[in-house]
CSV table of C-alpha atoms in Angstrom, one decimal:
chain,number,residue,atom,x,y,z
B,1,UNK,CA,-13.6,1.6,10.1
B,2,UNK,CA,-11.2,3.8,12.3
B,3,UNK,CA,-9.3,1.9,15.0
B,4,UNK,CA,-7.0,3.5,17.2
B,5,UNK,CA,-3.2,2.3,17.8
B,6,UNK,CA,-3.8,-0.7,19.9
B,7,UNK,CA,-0.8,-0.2,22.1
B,8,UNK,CA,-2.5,2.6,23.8
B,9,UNK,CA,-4.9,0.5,25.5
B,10,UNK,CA,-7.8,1.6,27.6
B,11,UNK,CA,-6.5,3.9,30.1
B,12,UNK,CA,-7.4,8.0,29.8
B,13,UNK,CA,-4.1,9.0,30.3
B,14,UNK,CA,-2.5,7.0,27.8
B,15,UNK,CA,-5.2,7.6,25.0
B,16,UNK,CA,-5.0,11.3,25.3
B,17,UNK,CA,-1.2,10.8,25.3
B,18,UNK,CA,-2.1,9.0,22.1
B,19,UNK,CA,-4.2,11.1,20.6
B,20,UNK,CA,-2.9,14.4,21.3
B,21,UNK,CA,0.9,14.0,21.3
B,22,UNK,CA,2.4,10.8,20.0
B,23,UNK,CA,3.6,11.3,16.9
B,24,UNK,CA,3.0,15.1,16.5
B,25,UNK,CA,5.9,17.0,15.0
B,26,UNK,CA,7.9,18.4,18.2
B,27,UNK,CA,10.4,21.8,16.9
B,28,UNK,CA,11.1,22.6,20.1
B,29,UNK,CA,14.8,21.8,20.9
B,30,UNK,CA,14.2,21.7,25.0
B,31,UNK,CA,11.0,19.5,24.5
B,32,UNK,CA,13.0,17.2,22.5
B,33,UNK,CA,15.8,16.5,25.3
B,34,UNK,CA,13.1,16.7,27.7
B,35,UNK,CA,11.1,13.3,25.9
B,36,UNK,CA,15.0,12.2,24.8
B,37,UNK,CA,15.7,11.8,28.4
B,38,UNK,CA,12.0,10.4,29.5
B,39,UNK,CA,12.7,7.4,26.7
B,40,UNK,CA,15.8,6.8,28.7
B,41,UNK,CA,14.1,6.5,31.9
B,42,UNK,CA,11.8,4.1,30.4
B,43,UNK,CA,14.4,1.8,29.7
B,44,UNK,CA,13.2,-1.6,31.0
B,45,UNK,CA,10.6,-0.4,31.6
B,46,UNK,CA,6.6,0.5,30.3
B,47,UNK,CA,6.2,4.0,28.8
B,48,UNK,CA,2.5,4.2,30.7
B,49,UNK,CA,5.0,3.8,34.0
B,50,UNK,CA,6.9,6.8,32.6
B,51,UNK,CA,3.6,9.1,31.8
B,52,UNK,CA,2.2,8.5,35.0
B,53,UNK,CA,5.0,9.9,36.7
B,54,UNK,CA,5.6,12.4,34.2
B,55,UNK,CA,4.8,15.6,36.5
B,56,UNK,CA,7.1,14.1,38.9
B,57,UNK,CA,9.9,14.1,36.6
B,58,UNK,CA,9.1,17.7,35.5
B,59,UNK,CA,9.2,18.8,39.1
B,60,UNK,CA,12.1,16.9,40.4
B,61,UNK,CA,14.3,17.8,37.1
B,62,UNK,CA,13.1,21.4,37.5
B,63,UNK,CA,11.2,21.7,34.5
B,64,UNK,CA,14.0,19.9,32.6
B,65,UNK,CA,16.2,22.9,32.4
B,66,UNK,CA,19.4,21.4,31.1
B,67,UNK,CA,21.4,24.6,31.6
B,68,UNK,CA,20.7,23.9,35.2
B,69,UNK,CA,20.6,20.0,34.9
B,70,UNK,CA,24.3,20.6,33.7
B,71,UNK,CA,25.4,21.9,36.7
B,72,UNK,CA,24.0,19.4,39.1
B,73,UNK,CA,26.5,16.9,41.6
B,74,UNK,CA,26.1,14.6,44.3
B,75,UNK,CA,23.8,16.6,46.3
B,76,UNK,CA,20.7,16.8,43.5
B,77,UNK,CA,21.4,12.9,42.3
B,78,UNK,CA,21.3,11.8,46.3
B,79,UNK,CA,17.9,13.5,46.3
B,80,UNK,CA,16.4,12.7,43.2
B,81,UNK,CA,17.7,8.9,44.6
B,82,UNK,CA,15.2,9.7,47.7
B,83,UNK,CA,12.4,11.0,45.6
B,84,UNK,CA,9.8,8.1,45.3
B,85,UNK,CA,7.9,10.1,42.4
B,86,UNK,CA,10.2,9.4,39.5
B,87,UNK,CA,12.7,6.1,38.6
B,88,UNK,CA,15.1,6.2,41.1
B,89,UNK,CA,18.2,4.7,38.9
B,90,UNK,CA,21.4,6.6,39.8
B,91,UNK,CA,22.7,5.6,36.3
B,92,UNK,CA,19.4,7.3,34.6
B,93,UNK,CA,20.1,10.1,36.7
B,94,UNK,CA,23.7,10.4,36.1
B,95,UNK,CA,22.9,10.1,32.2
B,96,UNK,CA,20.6,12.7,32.1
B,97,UNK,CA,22.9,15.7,34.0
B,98,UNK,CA,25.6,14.0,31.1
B,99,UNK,CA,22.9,14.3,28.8
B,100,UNK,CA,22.3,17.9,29.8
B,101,UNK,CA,25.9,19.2,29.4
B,102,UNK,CA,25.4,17.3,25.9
B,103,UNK,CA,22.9,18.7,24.6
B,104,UNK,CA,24.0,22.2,25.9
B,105,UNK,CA,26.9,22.0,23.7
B,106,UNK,CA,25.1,20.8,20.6
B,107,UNK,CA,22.5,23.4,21.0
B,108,UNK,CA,25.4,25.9,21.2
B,109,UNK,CA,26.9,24.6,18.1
B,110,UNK,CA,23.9,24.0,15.7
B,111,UNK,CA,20.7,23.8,18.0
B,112,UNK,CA,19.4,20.7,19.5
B,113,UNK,CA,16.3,20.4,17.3
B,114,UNK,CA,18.5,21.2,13.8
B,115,UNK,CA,20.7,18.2,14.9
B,116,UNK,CA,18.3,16.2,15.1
B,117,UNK,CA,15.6,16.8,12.6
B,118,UNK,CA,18.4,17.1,9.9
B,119,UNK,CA,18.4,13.4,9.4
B,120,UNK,CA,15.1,13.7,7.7
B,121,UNK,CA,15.5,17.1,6.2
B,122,UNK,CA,13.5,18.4,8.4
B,123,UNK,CA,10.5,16.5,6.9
B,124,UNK,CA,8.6,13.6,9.2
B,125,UNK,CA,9.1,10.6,7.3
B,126,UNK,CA,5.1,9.1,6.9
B,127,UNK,CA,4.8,5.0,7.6
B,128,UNK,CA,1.8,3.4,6.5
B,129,UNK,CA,2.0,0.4,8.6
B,130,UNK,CA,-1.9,-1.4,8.6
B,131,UNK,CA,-0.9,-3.1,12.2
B,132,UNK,CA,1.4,-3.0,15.3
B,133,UNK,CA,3.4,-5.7,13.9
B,134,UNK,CA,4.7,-4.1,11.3
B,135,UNK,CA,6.0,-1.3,13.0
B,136,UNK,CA,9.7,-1.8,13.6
B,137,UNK,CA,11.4,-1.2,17.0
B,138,UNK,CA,14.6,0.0,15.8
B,139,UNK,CA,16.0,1.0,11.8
B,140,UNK,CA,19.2,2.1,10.4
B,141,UNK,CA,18.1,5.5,10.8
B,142,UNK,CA,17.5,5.2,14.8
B,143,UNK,CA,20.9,3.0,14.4
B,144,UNK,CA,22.7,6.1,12.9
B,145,UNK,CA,20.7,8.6,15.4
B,146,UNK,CA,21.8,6.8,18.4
B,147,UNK,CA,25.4,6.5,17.7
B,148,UNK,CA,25.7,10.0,16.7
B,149,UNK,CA,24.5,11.0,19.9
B,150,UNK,CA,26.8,8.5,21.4
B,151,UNK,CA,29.4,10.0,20.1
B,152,UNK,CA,28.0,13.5,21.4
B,153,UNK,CA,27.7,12.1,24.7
B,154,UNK,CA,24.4,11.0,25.3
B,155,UNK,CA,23.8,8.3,27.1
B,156,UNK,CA,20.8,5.6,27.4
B,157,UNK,CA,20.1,6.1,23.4
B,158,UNK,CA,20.5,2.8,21.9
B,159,UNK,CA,18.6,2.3,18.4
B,160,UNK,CA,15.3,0.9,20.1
B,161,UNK,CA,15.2,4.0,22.8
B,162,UNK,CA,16.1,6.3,19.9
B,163,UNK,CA,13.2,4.9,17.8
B,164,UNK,CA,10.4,5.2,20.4
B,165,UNK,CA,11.6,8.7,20.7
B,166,UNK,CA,11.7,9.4,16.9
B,167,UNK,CA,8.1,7.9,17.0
B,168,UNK,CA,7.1,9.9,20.2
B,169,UNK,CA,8.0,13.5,18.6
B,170,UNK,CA,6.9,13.0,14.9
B,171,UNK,CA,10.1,12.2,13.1
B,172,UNK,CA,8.0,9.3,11.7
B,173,UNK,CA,4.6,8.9,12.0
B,174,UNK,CA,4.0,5.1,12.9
B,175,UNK,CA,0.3,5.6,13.8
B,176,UNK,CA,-1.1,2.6,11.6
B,177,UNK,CA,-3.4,3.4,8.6
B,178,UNK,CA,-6.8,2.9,10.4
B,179,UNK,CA,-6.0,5.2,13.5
B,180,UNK,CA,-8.0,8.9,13.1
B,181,UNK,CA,-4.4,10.0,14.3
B,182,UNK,CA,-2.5,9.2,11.3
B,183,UNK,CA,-3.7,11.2,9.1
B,184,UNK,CA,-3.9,14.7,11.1
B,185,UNK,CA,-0.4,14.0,12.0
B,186,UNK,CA,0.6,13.6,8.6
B,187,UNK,CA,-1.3,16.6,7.6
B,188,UNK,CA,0.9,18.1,10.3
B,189,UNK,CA,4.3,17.9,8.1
């Protein structure tokens, strides 16, 4: 019997979010930030809050551009502040133009997406957990992630932010067994 990831609940919008993109190997370096920095937002908060607005964020942040993210001052965070579309946290929005000058120069030295998928060789690592409670919400992998890109300046990575985002772009593949989903994104790496 197939059984989708119970987290995804009933709603459209979070099932096709489910079904069509969590968990699907992402090689795209700006798509990467671009999630990196939506998990941040989400802090405290649901990721169905963060979908919902998701076009919001895309608009407001310019199409998350970080070489013009990087640039931004008082004048873009005092109207992303007045924008009732997207999280209005000045320190979320402060983190992501830090974010953006931080990826910039990772990109520049290695590419964002090489940094990043390094860790694993470039190969999504395949869990084959048979329900939500086994699935971990943090591991010494998303331990040594986060405080890499800590140390790179990110900010709003801890190990549980980093793991929902190595989840959300196919590092690891934390559909459980029963879900149709785990085995095309497996058959994806």
């Amino acid at each position: 019997m197939s059984e989708r990831c119970s987290w995804c609940g009933s709603d459209p919008l979070y099932i096709d979010y489910h079904d069509h993109e969590w968990g699907v190997p992402e090689r795209d370096a700006r798509a990467l930030w671009e999630k990196l920095i939506l998990d941040g937002f989400q802090a405290g908060l649901s990721w169905i809050t963060i979908l919902k607005k998701r076009d919001n964020f895309r608009a407001a942040f310019e199409g998350f551009q970080p070489e013009v993210i990087a640039g931004w001052g008082e004048d873009e965070i005092a109207r992303l502040l007045a924008n009732p579309g997207i999280i209005r946290s000045r320190s979320k929005i402060e983190a992501t133009i830090g974010n953006a000058r931080a990826f910039l120069a990772i990109e520049e030295r290695e590419g964002f997406d090489q940094f990043l998928w390094r860790y694993l060789d470039g190969k999504p690592l395949q869990n084959r957990f048979a329900a939500k409670a086994e699935v971990p919400t943090a591991t010494p992998l998303s331990e040594r992630i986060s405080k890499d890109l800590k140390k790179a300046g990110f900010r709003f990575c801890g190990p549980t932010i980093t793991y929902a985002f190595m989840e959300a772009v196919g590092m690891v593949n934390d559909h459980i067994v029963t879900c149709p989903a785990h085995g095309r994104v497996a058959a994806l790496a």
